[in-house]
Amino acid sequence: MKGAQGIENPAFVPCSPDTSRRLSSSSPSQVQVSAASSDAQGAEPRPQEEPKSPEAPPASAEPPGPPSLSEFEEGPCGWRNFHPRCLQRCNTPRGFLLHYCLLALTQGIVVNGLVNISISTIEKRYEMKSSLTGLISSSYDISFCVLSLFVSFIGERGHKPRWLAFASFMIGLGALVFSLPQFFSGQYHLGSIFEDTCLTARNSTSCTSSTSSLSNYLYVFILGQLLLGMGGTPLYTLGTAFIDDSSPTHTSSLYIGIGYSMSILGPAIGYVLGGQLLTMYIDVAMGLSTDITEDDPRWLGAWWIGFLICWLFAWSLIIPFSCFPKHLPGTAKIQAEKISQTHQNKSSSSQHTDENFGKSFKDFPAALKNLMRNTVFMCLVLSTSSEALVTTGFATFLPKFIENQFGLTSSFAATLGGAVLIPGAALGQILGGVIVSKFKMTCKNTMRFALASSGVALMLSFVFIYAKCENRPFAGVSESYNGTGELGNLSAPCNANCNCLRSYYYPLCGGDGVQYFSPCFAGCLNTVSKSKPKLYYNCSCTEKKTEMPLTAEGLSFEAKAGKCETQCTNLPIFLGVFFITVVFTFMAGTPITVSILRCVNQRQRSLALGIQFMLLRLLGTIPGPIIFGVTIDSTCILWDINECGIKGACWLYNNIKMAHMLVAISVTCKIITIFFNGLAVFLYKPPPSGTDVLFQNQNAVVVEHVSKAEDEG
C-alpha cells in the first residue's frame, strides 16, 4: 500500500465528486463523523480517540469527501497503464465473484475431491500404510492453520486481488507437485494374480517386513498439500473480506453464500472427474495398456491426470486476478453507506486508535488480543468449530455407515453419500445467503436465524436411530458353520485344509443367506469368473439345499461374490431426511460468516476470518475424522489381522451400536453449536440506537446527534 496518498490515476477522478456530493448531503450526524475523523481518513482510522501525532493535520484541513478515495484505492481493471475497455465489464463485484467461484471450485476439486479419491490408489502404487496417507490428507490443514493468522493480518491492508493471484499460483503449483511422483517412479509392474478359492496346495506366507524406496515419495505428496494449503489460506480469508468490502451489506451475504457453495461443489466434481480417470490405466501416458480389468485387485487407474488439469486451470486465473484494482469502483460509496454493527464490549472503547495501527507486524499481538476479547466473535467461532467437527466426520464416514447398515458396495455407498452431502450442503449455503439478503437481517437477527437452523438440524439428527439395521448372519462371527466351529473364529473343519488368508477379504453370500469372509473360508473349489457377479460351486461350508438359488440370468450357484442383500428398507427415507438435515446444517454457515464480519471491527475482518478458519481446523476438521474414526472402530466385531498378527482395517461392524454412537456424537456437537450460538445472541450489544456510525469511519470516533461531537477525543 502506498501510504496515505493512494494511487494517482485519472480513472479515480469521476468517483470523487459523486462521493463528495453524497457526503455533503448526508445527515448531520454523518457529516460530523466525517469531520471529526477527517485527519485520519487520508490514512486508515482506528477506534477510540484521535491520534496525537504532531504531524496530524487539523480536523478542518481536508474536506470530508475526497480523502475516502485515498483510503479505498479504486481503479480500472488492467495492468499499469494498460486498461482495455473490454476488461472494465468485469471490474464489478459480480465479475470478481465469478473468478472467486472458479478458484474456489478448483481448490475444492483438488483438495477435497481428487486427493481423497486418489488416496487408495497412491497407497497401492507407492506401498504406503494408511497412517502415512492420513498424514498426506492432514498436511493441507496443518499448512492452513500455520499461515491463516499471518496471511489474514498482513493481507488486510494489502492488495487482496493480487493475494488471490498468489493463491491461484500456489494452488496450481501444489497440484503440479502432487502429480510429479507419477513421472519419476517409473512403470507400474503387475504382480501375480491371487487365487481366492480353496487350495490345499497354497504356499503358506511368512511374516516378512519389507521397505520400498517408493514410499519416499510421501514427502513429495506432503509438499504438494502444504502448497495447496498456502493457496487456500488467502482464498477463504482475504477473498471473502474483499467480497464484503465491495458489496452492499445485504448483497454480500448472498455473494458469500454463492462463493462458499462453489467450494462445496468442487469435491463433487473432483469425485466424478477422478472416478472417470481411474477407469484409465495408470501408465496411459507411456502408451501402455493391460489385459486386466478394473475388477482385478491389481488394477491402478490414472489418478494423476486430474491434478494436471487443475494445475493449468488454476494458473489461468492468475492473470484475471492480477488485473483487478485494490478496490473496485464504488467501494468508497458502498463503505460510506454501511452502518457499523460491531459488538460493543468493554474493550471496544479501548481499541488502538493510531491510524498506522496494523501496518506493522509488531501490532499483530495487540490485534489478536483485541479479537480474542470479543466474546460474541469467539462464541461464533466455537459454534462453527463444533459444527465443522460433525460435518467433516460425516463427510468422511457417511459412506461407511451406509455401506454397513444397508449392505451396499463401497462404491455405491460413496455415490449415495456424495449425492446427499454435496447438493444438500451447497443448497444450504445458498439458501442461507439468500434469506439473509432477502430479509435484510441485522447482525443479531442473522445470528438468530443461524440458531433456528441449527435447532431444526438437531431435531433431524435422530434419523440415525431410525436407520439402524440388524447385521446379517456372518459365518464364524455371529453364525456357526452349519453347527461346527466356534464363534469368533473364521476357521472351521469345513475349511481347515484350504490354507485361507485372513488378510484377503472378499465377501461372499451363500445360497443359505449366510455371509462368508471369502470364497476360501466358504470352502468353494470352483468358480465362473466370467459371470457378474462371480459364482462359486462345490462350497463345503455352505448349507446344502435340494434346490440351488438362481441368478437373474437363470444360472444356479451355491454362493456368489458380494455381501448378502439386507432386509432393511429404510434407505430412501433415511437419505431424504438426512438430505434435509444437511440443508439446515449448512443453512447456518453463511449467516454465521456474515455475523462474524459484522460483529468485529472493520479493519480486523480478514484477521477474524483467519482466526475462525484456524480454530475451525484445530477444533473441527482435524479432530473430527479422528473422533469419528475412533468411535466407529469401537463398534468393530471383525478385524483384519495379517500373518504378522498386526491389526489392520475393520471388516465388520455392529450396526446397532454404530448408529447409536453416531447419534451421540452428532447430538453432542449440535448442542454445543446451539449453546455458543445462543450465547452470542445473548451477549451481542449493537451500537446504541441513538448513534449513527459510518462503517468506514467506525475506527475514528462514535458521534451522537449533537454538535459537540467534533470536540470529542
Short mmCIF file of N, CA and C in Angstrom, two decimals, residues 590-648:
data_model
loop_
_atom_site.label_atom_id
_atom_site.label_comp_id
_atom_site.label_asym_id
_atom_site.label_seq_id
_atom_site.Cartn_x
_atom_site.Cartn_y
_atom_site.Cartn_z
N THR A 590 -23.47 -19.63 6.08
CA THR A 590 -23.30 -18.27 5.57
C THR A 590 -23.72 -17.21 6.58
N PRO A 591 -24.87 -17.35 7.28
CA PRO A 591 -25.23 -16.35 8.29
C PRO A 591 -24.17 -16.20 9.38
N ILE A 592 -23.55 -17.30 9.80
CA ILE A 592 -22.51 -17.20 10.83
C ILE A 592 -21.32 -16.42 10.31
N THR A 593 -20.90 -16.70 9.06
CA THR A 593 -19.78 -15.97 8.47
C THR A 593 -20.10 -14.48 8.37
N VAL A 594 -21.33 -14.15 7.94
CA VAL A 594 -21.75 -12.75 7.84
C VAL A 594 -21.77 -12.10 9.22
N SER A 595 -22.23 -12.83 10.23
CA SER A 595 -22.26 -12.28 11.59
C SER A 595 -20.85 -11.99 12.09
N ILE A 596 -19.90 -12.87 11.77
CA ILE A 596 -18.51 -12.64 12.17
C ILE A 596 -17.97 -11.37 11.53
N LEU A 597 -18.27 -11.17 10.25
CA LEU A 597 -17.81 -9.97 9.56
C LEU A 597 -18.44 -8.70 10.12
N ARG A 598 -19.65 -8.82 10.68
CA ARG A 598 -20.36 -7.64 11.18
C ARG A 598 -19.99 -7.30 12.63
N CYS A 599 -19.72 -8.32 13.44
CA CYS A 599 -19.55 -8.07 14.87
C CYS A 599 -18.13 -7.65 15.24
N VAL A 600 -17.20 -7.67 14.30
CA VAL A 600 -15.83 -7.26 14.59
C VAL A 600 -15.54 -5.93 13.92
N ASN A 601 -14.45 -5.32 14.35
CA ASN A 601 -14.04 -4.06 13.77
C ASN A 601 -13.76 -4.22 12.28
N GLN A 602 -14.12 -3.23 11.50
CA GLN A 602 -13.98 -3.32 10.05
C GLN A 602 -12.55 -3.66 9.63
N ARG A 603 -11.57 -3.08 10.34
CA ARG A 603 -10.17 -3.26 9.96
C ARG A 603 -9.64 -4.64 10.32
N GLN A 604 -10.44 -5.42 11.04
CA GLN A 604 -9.95 -6.72 11.50
C GLN A 604 -10.77 -7.88 10.96
N ARG A 605 -11.52 -7.63 9.90
CA ARG A 605 -12.36 -8.71 9.37
C ARG A 605 -11.54 -9.85 8.78
N SER A 606 -10.49 -9.53 8.04
CA SER A 606 -9.66 -10.59 7.46
C SER A 606 -8.98 -11.40 8.55
N LEU A 607 -8.47 -10.72 9.58
CA LEU A 607 -7.84 -11.43 10.69
C LEU A 607 -8.87 -12.27 11.44
N ALA A 608 -10.09 -11.75 11.56
CA ALA A 608 -11.16 -12.51 12.21
C ALA A 608 -11.45 -13.80 11.45
N LEU A 609 -11.49 -13.71 10.14
CA LEU A 609 -11.69 -14.92 9.34
C LEU A 609 -10.50 -15.87 9.47
N GLY A 610 -9.29 -15.30 9.57
CA GLY A 610 -8.12 -16.14 9.77
C GLY A 610 -8.19 -16.92 11.07
N ILE A 611 -8.60 -16.23 12.15
CA ILE A 611 -8.76 -16.90 13.44
C ILE A 611 -9.85 -17.96 13.36
N GLN A 612 -10.95 -17.61 12.68
CA GLN A 612 -12.05 -18.57 12.55
C GLN A 612 -11.60 -19.85 11.86
N PHE A 613 -10.93 -19.71 10.73
CA PHE A 613 -10.52 -20.89 9.98
C PHE A 613 -9.42 -21.67 10.69
N MET A 614 -8.57 -20.97 11.45
CA MET A 614 -7.54 -21.69 12.19
C MET A 614 -8.17 -22.55 13.28
N LEU A 615 -9.06 -21.94 14.10
CA LEU A 615 -9.70 -22.70 15.17
C LEU A 615 -10.67 -23.74 14.60
N LEU A 616 -11.29 -23.41 13.47
CA LEU A 616 -12.21 -24.36 12.84
C LEU A 616 -11.47 -25.64 12.47
N ARG A 617 -10.22 -25.50 12.04
CA ARG A 617 -9.44 -26.68 11.69
C ARG A 617 -8.84 -27.36 12.92
N LEU A 618 -8.34 -26.56 13.86
CA LEU A 618 -7.75 -27.14 15.05
C LEU A 618 -8.77 -27.87 15.90
N LEU A 619 -10.00 -27.32 15.99
CA LEU A 619 -11.02 -27.90 16.85
C LEU A 619 -12.07 -28.70 16.09
N GLY A 620 -12.09 -28.55 14.75
CA GLY A 620 -13.15 -29.18 13.97
C GLY A 620 -12.68 -30.16 12.93
N THR A 621 -12.15 -29.65 11.83
CA THR A 621 -11.87 -30.52 10.68
C THR A 621 -10.72 -31.49 10.92
N ILE A 622 -9.75 -31.13 11.78
CA ILE A 622 -8.65 -32.06 12.05
C ILE A 622 -9.06 -33.15 13.04
N PRO A 623 -9.62 -32.80 14.21
CA PRO A 623 -10.02 -33.89 15.14
C PRO A 623 -11.30 -34.60 14.74
N GLY A 624 -12.14 -33.96 13.89
CA GLY A 624 -13.43 -34.56 13.53
C GLY A 624 -13.32 -35.98 12.99
N PRO A 625 -12.58 -36.18 11.88
CA PRO A 625 -12.44 -37.54 11.35
C PRO A 625 -11.77 -38.49 12.34
N ILE A 626 -10.86 -37.97 13.17
CA ILE A 626 -10.19 -38.83 14.15
C ILE A 626 -11.20 -39.32 15.19
N ILE A 627 -12.01 -38.41 15.72
CA ILE A 627 -13.01 -38.78 16.73
C ILE A 627 -14.03 -39.75 16.13
N PHE A 628 -14.50 -39.46 14.93
CA PHE A 628 -15.45 -40.36 14.28
C PHE A 628 -14.82 -41.72 14.02
N GLY A 629 -13.56 -41.72 13.58
CA GLY A 629 -12.90 -42.98 13.29
C GLY A 629 -12.73 -43.84 14.53
N VAL A 630 -12.29 -43.22 15.64
CA VAL A 630 -12.12 -43.97 16.89
C VAL A 630 -13.47 -44.50 17.38
N THR A 631 -14.50 -43.68 17.26
CA THR A 631 -15.83 -44.09 17.71
C THR A 631 -16.36 -45.26 16.88
N ILE A 632 -16.21 -45.16 15.57
CA ILE A 632 -16.69 -46.24 14.70
C ILE A 632 -15.87 -47.50 14.91
N ASP A 633 -14.56 -47.36 15.11
CA ASP A 633 -13.73 -48.54 15.36
C ASP A 633 -14.14 -49.26 16.65
N SER A 634 -14.70 -48.51 17.61
CA SER A 634 -15.12 -49.15 18.86
C SER A 634 -16.31 -50.08 18.66
N THR A 635 -16.96 -50.00 17.50
CA THR A 635 -18.10 -50.88 17.21
C THR A 635 -17.69 -52.06 16.34
N CYS A 636 -16.38 -52.23 16.09
CA CYS A 636 -15.91 -53.30 15.20
C CYS A 636 -16.03 -54.67 15.88
N ILE A 637 -16.45 -55.67 15.11
CA ILE A 637 -16.55 -57.03 15.63
C ILE A 637 -15.70 -58.02 14.83
N LEU A 638 -15.06 -57.55 13.75
CA LEU A 638 -14.16 -58.41 12.98
C LEU A 638 -13.04 -57.57 12.37
N TRP A 639 -11.82 -57.78 12.88
CA TRP A 639 -10.67 -57.01 12.42
C TRP A 639 -9.86 -57.79 11.39
N ASP A 640 -9.14 -57.05 10.56
CA ASP A 640 -8.17 -57.64 9.64
C ASP A 640 -6.86 -57.86 10.40
N ILE A 641 -6.44 -59.10 10.52
CA ILE A 641 -5.19 -59.43 11.20
C ILE A 641 -4.31 -60.19 10.22
N ASN A 642 -3.15 -59.61 9.89
CA ASN A 642 -2.28 -60.24 8.89
C ASN A 642 -1.44 -61.36 9.49
N GLU A 643 -0.54 -61.90 8.65
CA GLU A 643 0.26 -63.04 9.08
C GLU A 643 1.19 -62.70 10.24
N CYS A 644 1.50 -61.41 10.40
CA CYS A 644 2.38 -60.98 11.49
C CYS A 644 1.59 -60.70 12.77
N GLY A 645 0.28 -60.89 12.72
CA GLY A 645 -0.55 -60.63 13.88
C GLY A 645 -0.85 -59.16 14.10
N ILE A 646 -0.58 -58.32 13.09
CA ILE A 646 -0.83 -56.88 13.21
C ILE A 646 -2.26 -56.57 12.78
N LYS A 647 -2.94 -55.82 13.63
CA LYS A 647 -4.32 -55.46 13.35
C LYS A 647 -4.39 -54.38 12.29
N GLY A 648 -5.25 -54.58 11.31
CA GLY A 648 -5.39 -53.60 10.23
C GLY A 648 -6.76 -52.96 10.24
#
